[in-house]
């Protein structure tokens, strides 16, 4: 969802443990207001490594990290597997995303 659809649906959401990032970590998704309601513990971003769209964008990655979430990305770790027994969860990666992984930041440096 982009931010406009998020805003129209905010009353339908509550706290989540895991958020699958919208639109590959595009800057048009996951508004601060949306994250304030969901308060995700983890965010998983599915995006290709060094993709031509610059995903994930620095602005949205900052929002995820500033919300306190641990962020994982397929562009960094490949396939990400999450397991749960209904009470606890775990990920088959210990390689969280950092702000330095922002795709649009890398494009700006190359340009």
mmCIF file of C-alpha atoms in Angstrom:
data_model
loop_
_atom_site.group_PDB
_atom_site.id
_atom_site.type_symbol
_atom_site.label_atom_id
_atom_site.label_comp_id
_atom_site.label_asym_id
_atom_site.label_seq_id
_atom_site.Cartn_x
_atom_site.Cartn_y
_atom_site.Cartn_z
ATOM 1 C CA UNK A 1 0.000 0.000 0.000
ATOM 2 C CA UNK A 2 1.073 3.516 -0.629
ATOM 3 C CA UNK A 3 0.625 6.186 2.044
ATOM 4 C CA UNK A 4 -2.757 7.362 0.711
ATOM 5 C CA UNK A 5 -4.258 3.863 1.047
ATOM 6 C CA UNK A 6 -2.623 3.473 4.470
ATOM 7 C CA UNK A 7 -4.216 6.710 5.684
ATOM 8 C CA UNK A 8 -7.653 5.590 4.497
ATOM 9 C CA UNK A 9 -7.280 2.265 6.346
ATOM 10 C CA UNK A 10 -5.551 3.241 9.610
ATOM 11 C CA UNK A 11 -8.561 2.358 11.769
ATOM 12 C CA UNK A 12 -8.303 -1.269 10.584
ATOM 13 C CA UNK A 13 -4.750 -1.745 11.870
ATOM 14 C CA UNK A 14 -3.155 -2.436 15.236
ATOM 15 C CA UNK A 15 0.173 -3.547 16.648
ATOM 16 C CA UNK A 16 2.032 -6.247 14.703
ATOM 17 C CA UNK A 17 5.131 -8.297 15.374
ATOM 18 C CA UNK A 18 6.258 -8.479 11.738
ATOM 19 C CA UNK A 19 5.560 -6.094 8.867
ATOM 20 C CA UNK A 20 6.297 -7.111 5.295
ATOM 21 C CA UNK A 21 7.344 -3.776 3.791
ATOM 22 C CA UNK A 22 5.101 -2.398 1.107
ATOM 23 C CA UNK A 23 6.288 -1.854 -2.453
ATOM 24 C CA UNK A 24 9.866 -3.125 -1.908
ATOM 25 C CA UNK A 25 10.671 -0.346 0.554
ATOM 26 C CA UNK A 26 9.517 2.474 -1.709
ATOM 27 C CA UNK A 27 9.420 5.957 -0.169
ATOM 28 C CA UNK A 28 5.682 6.064 -0.957
ATOM 29 C CA UNK A 29 4.875 3.366 1.604
ATOM 30 C CA UNK A 30 4.953 2.969 5.382
ATOM 31 C CA UNK A 31 4.211 6.483 6.563
ATOM 32 C CA UNK A 32 5.296 7.476 10.050
ATOM 33 C CA UNK A 33 1.662 7.518 11.166
ATOM 34 C CA UNK A 34 1.195 3.947 9.856
ATOM 35 C CA UNK A 35 4.321 2.765 11.703
ATOM 36 C CA UNK A 36 3.234 4.549 14.900
ATOM 37 C CA UNK A 37 0.069 2.444 14.898
ATOM 38 C CA UNK A 38 1.638 -0.878 13.870
ATOM 39 C CA UNK A 39 4.763 -0.590 16.032
ATOM 40 C CA UNK A 40 6.438 -3.518 14.236
ATOM 41 C CA UNK A 41 9.169 -5.420 16.039
ATOM 42 C CA UNK A 42 10.524 -6.653 12.695
ATOM 43 C CA UNK A 43 10.245 -5.414 9.102
ATOM 44 C CA UNK A 44 11.067 -7.601 6.110
ATOM 45 C CA UNK A 45 11.809 -5.903 2.782
ATOM 46 C CA UNK A 46 11.690 -7.917 -0.426
ATOM 47 C CA UNK A 47 13.818 -6.168 -3.044
ATOM 48 C CA UNK A 48 16.440 -7.187 -5.560
ATOM 49 C CA UNK A 49 20.083 -6.454 -4.842
ATOM 50 C CA UNK A 50 21.250 -3.196 -6.461
ATOM 51 C CA UNK A 51 17.905 -2.843 -8.247
ATOM 52 C CA UNK A 52 17.408 0.003 -10.716
ATOM 53 C CA UNK A 53 14.554 1.515 -8.652
ATOM 54 C CA UNK A 54 16.756 2.341 -5.673
ATOM 55 C CA UNK A 55 14.721 0.193 -3.283
ATOM 56 C CA UNK A 56 14.675 0.376 -0.366
ATOM 57 C CA UNK A 57 14.613 4.167 -0.251
ATOM 58 C CA UNK A 58 16.570 5.922 2.473
ATOM 59 C CA UNK A 59 13.537 7.839 3.790
ATOM 60 C CA UNK A 60 11.454 4.708 4.431
ATOM 61 C CA UNK A 61 14.432 2.785 5.770
ATOM 62 C CA UNK A 62 15.006 5.611 8.273
ATOM 63 C CA UNK A 63 11.351 5.377 9.328
ATOM 64 C CA UNK A 64 11.643 1.626 9.916
ATOM 65 C CA UNK A 65 14.889 1.915 11.858
ATOM 66 C CA UNK A 66 13.717 4.936 13.883
ATOM 67 C CA UNK A 67 10.573 3.012 14.865
ATOM 68 C CA UNK A 68 12.839 0.562 16.689
ATOM 69 C CA UNK A 69 12.225 -2.350 14.334
ATOM 70 C CA UNK A 70 14.890 -4.837 13.335
ATOM 71 C CA UNK A 71 14.900 -4.764 9.538
ATOM 72 C CA UNK A 72 15.830 -7.652 7.247
ATOM 73 C CA UNK A 73 16.048 -7.483 3.456
ATOM 74 C CA UNK A 74 16.283 -10.027 0.680
ATOM 75 C CA UNK A 75 18.709 -7.710 -1.131
ATOM 76 C CA UNK A 76 21.125 -8.261 1.765
ATOM 77 C CA UNK A 77 20.387 -11.786 3.013
ATOM 78 C CA UNK A 78 18.735 -13.589 0.101
ATOM 79 C CA UNK A 79 15.770 -15.740 1.065
ATOM 80 C CA UNK A 80 14.473 -14.890 4.536
ATOM 81 C CA UNK A 81 12.662 -17.602 6.462
ATOM 82 C CA UNK A 82 10.647 -16.782 9.564
ATOM 83 C CA UNK A 83 9.492 -19.551 11.899
ATOM 84 C CA UNK A 84 6.967 -19.359 14.686
ATOM 85 C CA UNK A 85 5.315 -21.739 17.129
ATOM 86 C CA UNK A 86 2.502 -19.245 17.707
ATOM 87 C CA UNK A 87 4.228 -17.727 20.738
ATOM 88 C CA UNK A 88 7.728 -16.807 19.613
ATOM 89 C CA UNK A 89 9.346 -16.276 16.259
ATOM 90 C CA UNK A 90 12.783 -16.499 14.745
ATOM 91 C CA UNK A 91 14.448 -15.624 11.459
ATOM 92 C CA UNK A 92 17.012 -17.644 9.553
ATOM 93 C CA UNK A 93 19.266 -14.620 9.179
ATOM 94 C CA UNK A 94 21.301 -12.584 11.630
ATOM 95 C CA UNK A 95 22.206 -9.891 9.119
ATOM 96 C CA UNK A 96 19.944 -6.885 9.751
ATOM 97 C CA UNK A 97 19.714 -3.998 7.321
ATOM 98 C CA UNK A 98 21.422 -0.691 8.126
ATOM 99 C CA UNK A 99 20.812 2.780 6.716
ATOM 100 C CA UNK A 100 23.870 2.227 4.507
ATOM 101 C CA UNK A 101 21.825 -0.365 2.608
ATOM 102 C CA UNK A 102 19.491 2.276 1.161
ATOM 103 C CA UNK A 103 19.316 1.783 -2.597
ATOM 104 C CA UNK A 104 18.639 5.396 -3.525
ATOM 105 C CA UNK A 105 21.607 6.503 -1.405
ATOM 106 C CA UNK A 106 23.876 4.202 -3.407
ATOM 107 C CA UNK A 107 22.491 5.611 -6.687
ATOM 108 C CA UNK A 108 23.163 9.192 -5.533
ATOM 109 C CA UNK A 109 26.773 8.299 -4.710
ATOM 110 C CA UNK A 110 27.263 6.687 -8.127
ATOM 111 C CA UNK A 111 25.732 9.649 -10.015
#
